[in-house]
Amino acid sequence: MSYNTFGHLFRVTTWGESHGPALGATVDGCPPGIALEAGMIQQWLDKRKPGQSRHTTQRREPDEVEILSGVYEGRTTGTPIQLMIRNVDQRSKDYGNILDTFRPGHADITYFQKYGLRDPRGGGRSSARETAARVAAGGVARAALAALVPGVAITGYMVQMGPHRIDRARFDLAEVARNDFWVPDAQAAADWAKALDAIRKDGNSVGAMIEVVAQGVPAGIGAPIYAKLDTDLAAAMMSINAVKGVEIGAGMDAAALTGVENADEIEMGETGPRYRSNKAGGILGGISTGQDVVVRFAVKPTSSIHTPRASVLRDGTPTEVVTKGRHDPCVGIRAVPVAEAMMACVILDHLLMQRAQTGALGPVGIVGAQP
Amino acid sequence: MSYNTFGHLFRVTTWGESHGPALGATVDGCPPGIALEAGMIQQWLDKRKPGQSRHTTQRREPDEVEILSGVYEGRTTGTPIQLMIRNVDQRSKDYGNILDTFRPGHADITYFQKYGLRDPRGGGRSSARETAARVAAGGVARAALAALVPGVAITGYMVQMGPHRIDRARFDLAEVARNDFWVPDAQAAADWAKALDAIRKDGNSVGAMIEVVAQGVPAGIGAPIYAKLDTDLAAAMMSINAVKGVEIGAGMDAAALTGVENADEIEMGETGPRYRSNKAGGILGGISTGQDVVVRFAVKPTSSIHTPRASVLRDGTPTEVVTKGRHDPCVGIRAVPVAEAMMACVILDHLLMQRAQTGALGPVGIVGAQP
Amino acid sequence: MSYNTFGHLFRVTTWGESHGPALGATVDGCPPGIALEAGMIQQWLDKRKPGQSRHTTQRREPDEVEILSGVYEGRTTGTPIQLMIRNVDQRSKDYGNILDTFRPGHADITYFQKYGLRDPRGGGRSSARETAARVAAGGVARAALAALVPGVAITGYMVQMGPHRIDRARFDLAEVARNDFWVPDAQAAADWAKALDAIRKDGNSVGAMIEVVAQGVPAGIGAPIYAKLDTDLAAAMMSINAVKGVEIGAGMDAAALTGVENADEIEMGETGPRYRSNKAGGILGGISTGQDVVVRFAVKPTSSIHTPRASVLRDGTPTEVVTKGRHDPCVGIRAVPVAEAMMACVILDHLLMQRAQTGALGPVGIVGAQP
Amino acid sequence: MSYNTFGHLFRVTTWGESHGPALGATVDGCPPGIALEAGMIQQWLDKRKPGQSRHTTQRREPDEVEILSGVYEGRTTGTPIQLMIRNVDQRSKDYGNILDTFRPGHADITYFQKYGLRDPRGGGRSSARETAARVAAGGVARAALAALVPGVAITGYMVQMGPHRIDRARFDLAEVARNDFWVPDAQAAADWAKALDAIRKDGNSVGAMIEVVAQGVPAGIGAPIYAKLDTDLAAAMMSINAVKGVEIGAGMDAAALTGVENADEIEMGETGPRYRSNKAGGILGGISTGQDVVVRFAVKPTSSIHTPRASVLRDGTPTEVVTKGRHDPCVGIRAVPVAEAMMACVILDHLLMQRAQTGALGPVGIVGAQP
């Protein structure tokens, strides 16, 4: 089956293709009475939209969102919110040569195998343009979070591009908005610009690692077994195009740790338990601890490259594929606002689930309270 | 909310606590007419059950499964299959001292925060004993896979314990069943035994990395956006206790690759397209390619250790926690059969979804076929 | 929560308000390769659209559907299909006087109670305009049914308007398309036109009973317990605005029958088992028998009437409500194409579920076959 | 697919066959901290259990429930609650003669058609024994309702047996618990006993109509479109074995009403809006009004009768079926506690959904409040 919905209570269904008339998201389950207008969503779309620097695809899409339902006089009504974004700058002729061709590393071949046919225009449904719809939905989630749990702040940034990692000693969140790479390290931004220019001129592309942090998430949200907070975050990030791995807190490095190293020691802070470290990435047993929720994921390099790669045509004939057209040399850059949006949706969803079961938007059991 | 179900069409709901009378899995959506008897499930439970070597917890549980419904005269009837495992060797007194204590790195504190109360006996629902139910459900999935797509073979094994990695040059799948670590490298098995003895004597524990491979999975299963094959696998593995990261194919290393390196080139093989490499881990655009599906995940070290760690009591009083009782010094070892079970359930689920939408248990579009 | 989705595998999510810019349906899970163009959907919308006779609301809506995604070169691609209908003839001023007023018998008061605010323009989300989206989705379901199980024919018609019932002796399906009431009895059509004129002139409205029959549904679809075919049909019909009761086959009259009367006796026909009667309405144990699937439901009279009724304002002040504006004097008339659409969606959904579990779009066990 | 789960947030999955070792319900999503012990569930099972009068099947089942998980020291923990009931009095030999026979009016034939095989012992999964699991789950729902919204009272009773209806003039809820028919009319109880004796001696059976009323349900629960409160109630009741029709409030009779008659006029009462009638059955636009929620449904007569009926064998051979064994001559009687249980589950589920979206276990918009 084709499942295009995520979320348990705050449910987002995206629709649309890269070169169809429009794409969008149907957002169901939003709390009523939340202040919402198009501009509150547009600000996040503007972060993701293409063509803002030489480091992303030169396709020019205004990515202007229309709210078609679910909002009345600037407030959500509790009914489904339809967010539509018209496609404007489709140049389908750029893609004509790949109609019967399968780009190595791309979903061309698997879509054909799965469905027996596919929309080849710009990658159809498999295009990263789908992520605009997620960012729009994330804008709704952020508006609801701001109303329900004002302290939540969600920030994504790149920590690696190809072999180049940020220097954590230079880490400065304020830098993120100042460069084309959403990178919290001014020196890295400068270095990466040169490195990416070289990659692009070489007809190549490069992978990336993104980190997303949610601050101010109350303790106690999540679920104990299959819809754990980390499980849903892993699925949310892995569902973004080109993502090949997801980790929480210490992540893959946890394999190398001992129990003594891994145990985040606990002490009492002024407002509740406080941890001396955050190997857990803010999640224990699928449930938030109240620390920063820290997720990291790897984005593979764009498979649409100008360097010839061996492939086959639909009828099996061997061929060499060189992808023309406008593509991101590092698709990871634009994954940053997408990941923030997914984080916002998941956090909101779990807050609503906790409220359903317990009545609280946070912890029910208060550590340090008199019993 | 508390979500204890996974799967879209082949749905597994687990229930039960570490020291309650029993635990189990309700399996709904299994195809009818599948040959199934308790022994077919028991063989997998026997792989996971505790107390089989000095490297796992000394709790003695027979983990004997009873099929309470959904099977008639050795065949599934299409109705829900209830699999129950009685708990036998509960020693609740071992856990008495942690009633009001929160072990650092453990779900004790978050369960209390979420629900306001918790079952402290052996970790209650957060105990890795829950995974016995998954292994049982995986046995049903394996039986169905064997009937529907006979070529599928699922194998899990450890590739790292603490800082010790296997030597891929010595990789031999036949070794996996011959040692206590499910490791495909005889030399590693010998070395790790010594290393783990030291860890255990030191009152410490250690993390691990597990790899699971599904061979023979047909191309074309998966979904394009939110319930991608890799998304569901990521969630499935992340839902296992203590897992902190999941990756597919090249995984986190994909961040460092270029597009040229990452693109698995395609050529025609005798029965369809064949790939010169498998950076994709058998999945492109959320859909299987027909290559081996390769998943890797990190398991953090057991948080129940004999070394004192700073923590707080429920009322906020500072304390030091030393966990007595019987615990796995490397809980990753017993995660191997669990991961295999999760893989089996996910693959079967996606096969049924593909059959629902297209009528096929594999690809609909045949590369190389005459149009 | 606000649940605006129905269906298990063929899933329809509707969105939109009566006087917003647009409304529509997101259809997920449609099989790929199905021939589909807007005209195939438009034909059904044209049956439902208002203003076609003096017996329905005089609001003039072209109800023109746009397919925004999921179709390429006239075939479904397996990805979500977005169907949008622009609202054109909104006269919101007609509704100004009910901003703080609750019409007795209407959802005005409960929407306010549930959400704390509501879109009062034309009833907002509670308007029967939402059913246009269902009819559009039903058009997709019909196209898929035509491709997968060509023999299925779905027909709805009125069998009662207020106290006036059709005469089953004059039953003629061919009449249904020839009159403004979708009634299979020419005499009734003439009589009802006069009766409804009188009701309308009287500032009143009237209820109705609709019957929907699905012919050619294969035996074996449905589910044994909670998502039975009859359960899902009951929910589907009850979800239509103003419906207060649903029955299958003998329905509520089954309470008065004996077991001897109720048992549809079985004999062998040329292509399988044949039944001497159809008290079951084509469903036994939640699963189709291969007979006609027969559903009946009651639609209450429109609550927006010109006759004053006692009510309260939002602040509690007593008032009398007289609804101005354009309303259907018998909203049941336009429920006929809506019910057909819901039947089509449910039947398709269950066919896909049967295919998922068994591989067949019909029975697996063949009565009369040599074992 | 085989869907054996109902509920959105309070989710019940039942499992088990009539003559298997056990049956039960997995209850997920229950709020934590609810007082619960087996006796609180047993009281409801005792109402449903067979063999309590000569008017129900003589099968002797203690229907003793065991709580296997999700409860610790008399309180729910928020994790899944497994409720198991052992089957004790299976006499499979009674059913031997129907192995290849299809009882007219029974699910024998459709289960075989759907799955290609079936468990013939006592009807397998299609037996009304499955409803014991629902009653157990309903006991959990009642305990949670008592804790969350103490004023809710749910009462079911028969209002018709065959052609015999109660006299509403003699309606007395106190009578319900005093007779074998759960009928609120002492005279009817006496008359029906004689009528049913005659039916039973005649080797026949008879249908019934049940009404269930939920008092004290707060206004504002439900959902506007597909998971309306009435939609979910219709599905819940239709999912009970042998039910052929469901109605809310005026129900099927609404078809005959005018808008003037149907509009329940509103006035202010002491604690909020009050209605002069309840044609709506407590639900407008899918959302509760605060009035009594009134549901009615028809149960067809038992199809297992001692009178011969024409049928076919599995191989198509004509036959006459006479069902031996112990069956309820009026299965509607034991549907009463089942319907109460379903009502309790649905009401609780919708309360939790309202709490998720709005934070309230009732109305958010208060009619009569100062704005």
mmCIF file with all atom_site columns, C-alpha atoms in Angstrom, chain C residues 2 55 126 130 144 169 196 206 223 229 251 338 357:
data_model
loop_
_atom_site.group_PDB
_atom_site.id
_atom_site.type_symbol
_atom_site.label_atom_id
_atom_site.label_alt_id
_atom_site.label_comp_id
_atom_site.label_asym_id
_atom_site.label_entity_id
_atom_site.label_seq_id
_atom_site.pdbx_PDB_ins_code
_atom_site.Cartn_x
_atom_site.Cartn_y
_atom_site.Cartn_z
_atom_site.occupancy
_atom_site.B_iso_or_equiv
_atom_site.pdbx_formal_charge
_atom_site.auth_seq_id
_atom_site.auth_comp_id
_atom_site.auth_asym_id
_atom_site.auth_atom_id
_atom_site.pdbx_PDB_model_num
ATOM 1  C CA . SER C 1 2   ? -10.931 15.232  14.775 1.00 0.00 ? 2   SER C CA 1
ATOM 2  C CA . HIS C 1 55  ? -36.519 20.243  -4.691 1.00 0.00 ? 55  HIS C CA 1
ATOM 3  C CA . SER C 1 126 ? -20.803 20.406  9.426  1.00 0.00 ? 126 SER C CA 1
ATOM 4  C CA . GLU C 1 130 ? -18.533 18.052  2.670  1.00 0.00 ? 130 GLU C CA 1
ATOM 5  C CA . ALA C 1 144 ? -10.795 1.052   -9.541 1.00 0.00 ? 144 ALA C CA 1
ATOM 6  C CA . ALA C 1 169 ? -44.789 -3.756  -6.688 1.00 0.00 ? 169 ALA C CA 1
ATOM 7  C CA . LEU C 1 196 ? -42.456 18.273  -1.146 1.00 0.00 ? 196 LEU C CA 1
ATOM 8  C CA . VAL C 1 206 ? -38.927 16.168  5.717  1.00 0.00 ? 206 VAL C CA 1
ATOM 9  C CA . ALA C 1 223 ? -13.630 -9.338  8.207  1.00 0.00 ? 223 ALA C CA 1
ATOM 10 C CA . LEU C 1 229 ? -18.230 -5.558  5.925  1.00 0.00 ? 229 LEU C CA 1
ATOM 11 C CA . GLY C 1 251 ? -32.451 -4.902  9.230  1.00 0.00 ? 251 GLY C CA 1
ATOM 12 C CA . VAL C 1 338 ? -23.250 10.164  -1.500 1.00 0.00 ? 338 VAL C CA 1
ATOM 13 C CA . GLN C 1 357 ? -4.469  -11.488 3.269  1.00 0.00 ? 357 GLN C CA 1
#
